[in-house]
Amino acid sequence: MPIATVDPATGETLETFEPLSAADVRNRLAAAESAYAHHRTTGFAERARLLNRAADLLEADAADIARTMTTEMGKPVKAARAEAAKCVKTMRWYAEHAEELLADEHPAQDDVADSGASRAVVHYRPLGVILAVMPWNFPLWQVVRFAAPALMAGNVALLKHASNVPRTALYLQDLFTRAGYPEGCFQTLLIGSGEVEDILRDPRVAAATLTGSEPAGRAVASVAGDEIKKTVLELGGSDPYLVLPSADVERAAATAVTARVQNNGQSCIAAKRFIVHADIYDAFRDRFVAGMRELTVGDPMDEDTDVGPLSSEQGRADLEELVEDALGQGATALCGGQRPKEQERGWFYSPTVLADVTPRMRIHREETFGPVATLYRVTDLDEAVELANDTPFGLSSNAWTRDEADMARCVRDLQAGGVFFNGMTASHPGLPFGGVKRSGYGRELSGHGIREFCNATTVWYGAS
């Protein structure tokens, strides 16, 4: 795949980029190793100063980088500005909290005395050079939510970004450079996916993190496992959205529209499967379908646009295959189900709701990366939970109910990395984020995320 900026609203190639040579990559690895030797010895105050400076610069750049993201991958520009603001918030949060999150732990003396220790301490020390393989759908946020904690922990970063967002990738390197980070602390590698294995196998690279598809995660995890290197994987999702009898149906339906089409429907944590109790199914369906029909599809640079184009022609083709397979096997399109007639250029797809979906359809088990929802009717909570878990993925989940017993059951039985009640799934710097099953492993954000790429070092002191 060429490294290029292609406007998904028009299909026009705006700029192409030459990938780094093998010599360039070697130089970047050497610079990272050198930077880590220094950065690991800095204190939290200095790391916080640098990260806060990067946050200030990003805040000032927000309008411009938002337009860059929209040009490269098609999200509505108002959503791109919100993404930049979220990155600023997360940078500042880690600058403020990293020291306490990585504070030394002191086991009680009674717990270690029988080992012969006079005292013991657990230190959190950085691992080294971390390779980040990142996707295009949140081209700023996915990187910052890794980089902010990694840099605050004393690690340094190499970014292999998606090949269709090179301008955003280069901006990120420039951002950290302008903030005053020493050369080599954060570097963008404009390379193809075929170059990742050699970099990951390089002994100077300590660990890797990947957000992306299941095949990409499997490939990186396989190489890292062979090299015995730590990885964190955040992969696909097919999140359930349960609506139970005690729910506020009007709010649940309105939120469902946003939960499905956020980021043009191209989000791992977007709700995708809407599982509704029979008692309120008709009321929810009517409101949900009406909300999806009312969305404005069009130019993502227009402030009034709700849904822009998909990121690539192939992405739209993949989505169309899933929808056509379902319709061919008896599913019903309550709205959408085709390209919008008014959009002659670009990779647009109409907001779509499919009912009468069955397990034999591909869309029942495969992730839909676009504004397409599947709607299911269930008779009780047992059936709802069973259907929610009938997926290879387990990233997050949503449930709408006022019943405490229903909530307790969902927390206990839903197979996911998160359960969000009476709202839509969202990531926050103070809460761990990640999944189970084929959605990956490890956690980002919060204290869990910053400690993923740390060496929890036991220090034991014998009696003197």
PDB file of N, CA, C and O in Angstrom, residues 273-311:
ATOM      1  N   ARG A 273     -24.213  -3.975  17.503  1.00  0.00           N
ATOM      2  CA  ARG A 273     -25.326  -4.933  17.556  1.00  0.00           C
ATOM      3  C   ARG A 273     -26.314  -4.459  18.620  1.00  0.00           C
ATOM      4  O   ARG A 273     -25.996  -4.429  19.808  1.00  0.00           O
ATOM      5  N   PHE A 274     -27.532  -4.113  18.197  1.00  0.00           N
ATOM      6  CA  PHE A 274     -28.527  -3.511  19.078  1.00  0.00           C
ATOM      7  C   PHE A 274     -29.542  -4.587  19.466  1.00  0.00           C
ATOM      8  O   PHE A 274     -30.305  -5.069  18.626  1.00  0.00           O
ATOM      9  N   ILE A 275     -29.497  -4.974  20.722  1.00  0.00           N
ATOM     10  CA  ILE A 275     -30.241  -6.130  21.236  1.00  0.00           C
ATOM     11  C   ILE A 275     -31.336  -5.592  22.156  1.00  0.00           C
ATOM     12  O   ILE A 275     -31.061  -5.074  23.250  1.00  0.00           O
ATOM     13  N   VAL A 276     -32.589  -5.686  21.712  1.00  0.00           N
ATOM     14  CA  VAL A 276     -33.684  -4.956  22.353  1.00  0.00           C
ATOM     15  C   VAL A 276     -34.764  -5.921  22.834  1.00  0.00           C
ATOM     16  O   VAL A 276     -35.182  -6.827  22.097  1.00  0.00           O
ATOM     17  N   HIS A 277     -35.216  -5.705  24.063  1.00  0.00           N
ATOM     18  CA  HIS A 277     -36.269  -6.549  24.638  1.00  0.00           C
ATOM     19  C   HIS A 277     -37.570  -6.358  23.869  1.00  0.00           C
ATOM     20  O   HIS A 277     -37.927  -5.246  23.466  1.00  0.00           O
ATOM     21  N   ALA A 278     -38.307  -7.438  23.695  1.00  0.00           N
ATOM     22  CA  ALA A 278     -39.541  -7.413  22.897  1.00  0.00           C
ATOM     23  C   ALA A 278     -40.551  -6.391  23.403  1.00  0.00           C
ATOM     24  O   ALA A 278     -41.297  -5.799  22.602  1.00  0.00           O
ATOM     25  N   ASP A 279     -40.601  -6.160  24.723  1.00  0.00           N
ATOM     26  CA  ASP A 279     -41.591  -5.231  25.284  1.00  0.00           C
ATOM     27  C   ASP A 279     -41.419  -3.807  24.758  1.00  0.00           C
ATOM     28  O   ASP A 279     -42.392  -3.038  24.723  1.00  0.00           O
ATOM     29  N   ILE A 280     -40.196  -3.429  24.390  1.00  0.00           N
ATOM     30  CA  ILE A 280     -39.937  -2.054  23.951  1.00  0.00           C
ATOM     31  C   ILE A 280     -39.313  -2.016  22.554  1.00  0.00           C
ATOM     32  O   ILE A 280     -38.905  -0.953  22.082  1.00  0.00           O
ATOM     33  N   TYR A 281     -39.279  -3.166  21.907  1.00  0.00           N
ATOM     34  CA  TYR A 281     -38.594  -3.259  20.611  1.00  0.00           C
ATOM     35  C   TYR A 281     -39.170  -2.289  19.584  1.00  0.00           C
ATOM     36  O   TYR A 281     -38.435  -1.544  18.932  1.00  0.00           O
ATOM     37  N   ASP A 282     -40.476  -2.278  19.406  1.00  0.00           N
ATOM     38  CA  ASP A 282     -41.086  -1.436  18.371  1.00  0.00           C
ATOM     39  C   ASP A 282     -40.804   0.037  18.623  1.00  0.00           C
ATOM     40  O   ASP A 282     -40.476   0.791  17.690  1.00  0.00           O
ATOM     41  N   ALA A 283     -40.925   0.460  19.881  1.00  0.00           N
ATOM     42  CA  ALA A 283     -40.700   1.871  20.204  1.00  0.00           C
ATOM     43  C   ALA A 283     -39.242   2.254  19.952  1.00  0.00           C
ATOM     44  O   ALA A 283     -38.957   3.323  19.392  1.00  0.00           O
ATOM     45  N   PHE A 284     -38.321   1.397  20.345  1.00  0.00           N
ATOM     46  CA  PHE A 284     -36.909   1.678  20.112  1.00  0.00           C
ATOM     47  C   PHE A 284     -36.612   1.682  18.614  1.00  0.00           C
ATOM     48  O   PHE A 284     -35.946   2.596  18.106  1.00  0.00           O
ATOM     49  N   ARG A 285     -37.081   0.666  17.921  1.00  0.00           N
ATOM     50  CA  ARG A 285     -36.806   0.547  16.479  1.00  0.00           C
ATOM     51  C   ARG A 285     -37.245   1.795  15.727  1.00  0.00           C
ATOM     52  O   ARG A 285     -36.473   2.346  14.922  1.00  0.00           O
ATOM     53  N   ASP A 286     -38.464   2.253  16.005  1.00  0.00           N
ATOM     54  CA  ASP A 286     -38.993   3.398  15.261  1.00  0.00           C
ATOM     55  C   ASP A 286     -38.159   4.648  15.505  1.00  0.00           C
ATOM     56  O   ASP A 286     -37.849   5.402  14.568  1.00  0.00           O
ATOM     57  N   ARG A 287     -37.784   4.874  16.751  1.00  0.00           N
ATOM     58  CA  ARG A 287     -36.980   6.061  17.066  1.00  0.00           C
ATOM     59  C   ARG A 287     -35.559   5.935  16.496  1.00  0.00           C
ATOM     60  O   ARG A 287     -34.997   6.903  15.980  1.00  0.00           O
ATOM     61  N   PHE A 288     -34.984   4.755  16.611  1.00  0.00           N
ATOM     62  CA  PHE A 288     -33.616   4.539  16.137  1.00  0.00           C
ATOM     63  C   PHE A 288     -33.537   4.713  14.619  1.00  0.00           C
ATOM     64  O   PHE A 288     -32.667   5.426  14.093  1.00  0.00           O
ATOM     65  N   VAL A 289     -34.432   4.087  13.899  1.00  0.00           N
ATOM     66  CA  VAL A 289     -34.427   4.185  12.439  1.00  0.00           C
ATOM     67  C   VAL A 289     -34.673   5.631  12.008  1.00  0.00           C
ATOM     68  O   VAL A 289     -34.004   6.137  11.086  1.00  0.00           O
ATOM     69  N   ALA A 290     -35.582   6.307  12.671  1.00  0.00           N
ATOM     70  CA  ALA A 290     -35.845   7.710  12.330  1.00  0.00           C
ATOM     71  C   ALA A 290     -34.589   8.557  12.543  1.00  0.00           C
ATOM     72  O   ALA A 290     -34.259   9.422  11.724  1.00  0.00           O
ATOM     73  N   GLY A 291     -33.886   8.312  13.643  1.00  0.00           N
ATOM     74  CA  GLY A 291     -32.658   9.056  13.920  1.00  0.00           C
ATOM     75  C   GLY A 291     -31.577   8.792  12.886  1.00  0.00           C
ATOM     76  O   GLY A 291     -30.863   9.714  12.469  1.00  0.00           O
ATOM     77  N   MET A 292     -31.445   7.556  12.457  1.00  0.00           N
ATOM     78  CA  MET A 292     -30.448   7.224  11.438  1.00  0.00           C
ATOM     79  C   MET A 292     -30.799   7.880  10.096  1.00  0.00           C
ATOM     80  O   MET A 292     -29.929   8.359   9.372  1.00  0.00           O
ATOM     81  N   ARG A 293     -32.089   7.929   9.780  1.00  0.00           N
ATOM     82  CA  ARG A 293     -32.513   8.544   8.518  1.00  0.00           C
ATOM     83  C   ARG A 293     -32.264  10.052   8.504  1.00  0.00           C
ATOM     84  O   ARG A 293     -32.047  10.646   7.446  1.00  0.00           O
ATOM     85  N   GLU A 294     -32.312  10.670   9.648  1.00  0.00           N
ATOM     86  CA  GLU A 294     -32.191  12.130   9.732  1.00  0.00           C
ATOM     87  C   GLU A 294     -30.745  12.612   9.647  1.00  0.00           C
ATOM     88  O   GLU A 294     -30.503  13.818   9.528  1.00  0.00           O
ATOM     89  N   LEU A 295     -29.787  11.716   9.702  1.00  0.00           N
ATOM     90  CA  LEU A 295     -28.384  12.124   9.682  1.00  0.00           C
ATOM     91  C   LEU A 295     -28.017  12.759   8.340  1.00  0.00           C
ATOM     92  O   LEU A 295     -28.487  12.337   7.290  1.00  0.00           O
ATOM     93  N   THR A 296     -27.166  13.764   8.427  1.00  0.00           N
ATOM     94  CA  THR A 296     -26.677  14.425   7.218  1.00  0.00           C
ATOM     95  C   THR A 296     -25.375  13.782   6.779  1.00  0.00           C
ATOM     96  O   THR A 296     -24.385  13.781   7.512  1.00  0.00           O
ATOM     97  N   VAL A 297     -25.392  13.212   5.582  1.00  0.00           N
ATOM     98  CA  VAL A 297     -24.213  12.585   4.996  1.00  0.00           C
ATOM     99  C   VAL A 297     -23.650  13.536   3.948  1.00  0.00           C
ATOM    100  O   VAL A 297     -24.387  14.011   3.074  1.00  0.00           O
ATOM    101  N   GLY A 298     -22.339  13.835   4.051  1.00  0.00           N
ATOM    102  CA  GLY A 298     -21.795  14.746   3.061  1.00  0.00           C
ATOM    103  C   GLY A 298     -20.373  15.155   3.349  1.00  0.00           C
ATOM    104  O   GLY A 298     -19.614  14.427   4.004  1.00  0.00           O
ATOM    105  N   ASP A 299     -20.013  16.328   2.856  1.00  0.00           N
ATOM    106  CA  ASP A 299     -18.658  16.866   2.951  1.00  0.00           C
ATOM    107  C   ASP A 299     -18.221  16.914   4.412  1.00  0.00           C
ATOM    108  O   ASP A 299     -18.828  17.625   5.219  1.00  0.00           O
ATOM    109  N   PRO A 300     -17.181  16.196   4.791  1.00  0.00           N
ATOM    110  CA  PRO A 300     -16.780  16.179   6.194  1.00  0.00           C
ATOM    111  C   PRO A 300     -16.232  17.518   6.675  1.00  0.00           C
ATOM    112  O   PRO A 300     -16.126  17.726   7.893  1.00  0.00           O
ATOM    113  N   MET A 301     -15.885  18.417   5.783  1.00  0.00           N
ATOM    114  CA  MET A 301     -15.432  19.750   6.179  1.00  0.00           C
ATOM    115  C   MET A 301     -16.602  20.680   6.513  1.00  0.00           C
ATOM    116  O   MET A 301     -16.400  21.756   7.060  1.00  0.00           O
ATOM    117  N   ASP A 302     -17.808  20.258   6.188  1.00  0.00           N
ATOM    118  CA  ASP A 302     -19.007  21.042   6.493  1.00  0.00           C
ATOM    119  C   ASP A 302     -19.383  20.826   7.954  1.00  0.00           C
ATOM    120  O   ASP A 302     -19.515  19.691   8.416  1.00  0.00           O
ATOM    121  N   GLU A 303     -19.580  21.913   8.677  1.00  0.00           N
ATOM    122  CA  GLU A 303     -19.885  21.821  10.110  1.00  0.00           C
ATOM    123  C   GLU A 303     -21.209  21.115  10.381  1.00  0.00           C
ATOM    124  O   GLU A 303     -21.448  20.636  11.485  1.00  0.00           O
ATOM    125  N   ASP A 304     -22.095  21.070   9.392  1.00  0.00           N
ATOM    126  CA  ASP A 304     -23.406  20.434   9.591  1.00  0.00           C
ATOM    127  C   ASP A 304     -23.419  18.953   9.250  1.00  0.00           C
ATOM    128  O   ASP A 304     -24.438  18.283   9.437  1.00  0.00           O
ATOM    129  N   THR A 305     -22.308  18.422   8.768  1.00  0.00           N
ATOM    130  CA  THR A 305     -22.253  17.008   8.384  1.00  0.00           C
ATOM    131  C   THR A 305     -22.165  16.110   9.613  1.00  0.00           C
ATOM    132  O   THR A 305     -21.391  16.368  10.532  1.00  0.00           O
ATOM    133  N   ASP A 306     -22.975  15.070   9.626  1.00  0.00           N
ATOM    134  CA  ASP A 306     -22.936  14.067  10.697  1.00  0.00           C
ATOM    135  C   ASP A 306     -22.089  12.859  10.319  1.00  0.00           C
ATOM    136  O   ASP A 306     -21.409  12.276  11.170  1.00  0.00           O
ATOM    137  N   VAL A 307     -22.138  12.449   9.068  1.00  0.00           N
ATOM    138  CA  VAL A 307     -21.439  11.253   8.600  1.00  0.00           C
ATOM    139  C   VAL A 307     -20.690  11.595   7.311  1.00  0.00           C
ATOM    140  O   VAL A 307     -21.301  12.011   6.321  1.00  0.00           O
ATOM    141  N   GLY A 308     -19.378  11.423   7.343  1.00  0.00           N
ATOM    142  CA  GLY A 308     -18.563  11.645   6.153  1.00  0.00           C
ATOM    143  C   GLY A 308     -18.320  10.338   5.419  1.00  0.00           C
ATOM    144  O   GLY A 308     -18.997   9.328   5.650  1.00  0.00           O
ATOM    145  N   PRO A 309     -17.337  10.311   4.542  1.00  0.00           N
ATOM    146  CA  PRO A 309     -17.045   9.109   3.771  1.00  0.00           C
ATOM    147  C   PRO A 309     -16.297   8.074   4.596  1.00  0.00           C
ATOM    148  O   PRO A 309     -15.689   8.404   5.624  1.00  0.00           O
ATOM    149  N   LEU A 310     -16.325   6.836   4.162  1.00  0.00           N
ATOM    150  CA  LEU A 310     -15.437   5.836   4.721  1.00  0.00           C
ATOM    151  C   LEU A 310     -14.011   6.165   4.287  1.00  0.00           C
ATOM    152  O   LEU A 310     -13.778   6.917   3.342  1.00  0.00           O
ATOM    153  N   SER A 311     -13.048   5.577   4.975  1.00  0.00           N
ATOM    154  CA  SER A 311     -11.661   6.012   4.784  1.00  0.00           C
ATOM    155  C   SER A 311     -11.066   5.576   3.451  1.00  0.00           C
ATOM    156  O   SER A 311     -10.105   6.172   2.975  1.00  0.00           O
TER     157      SER A 311
END
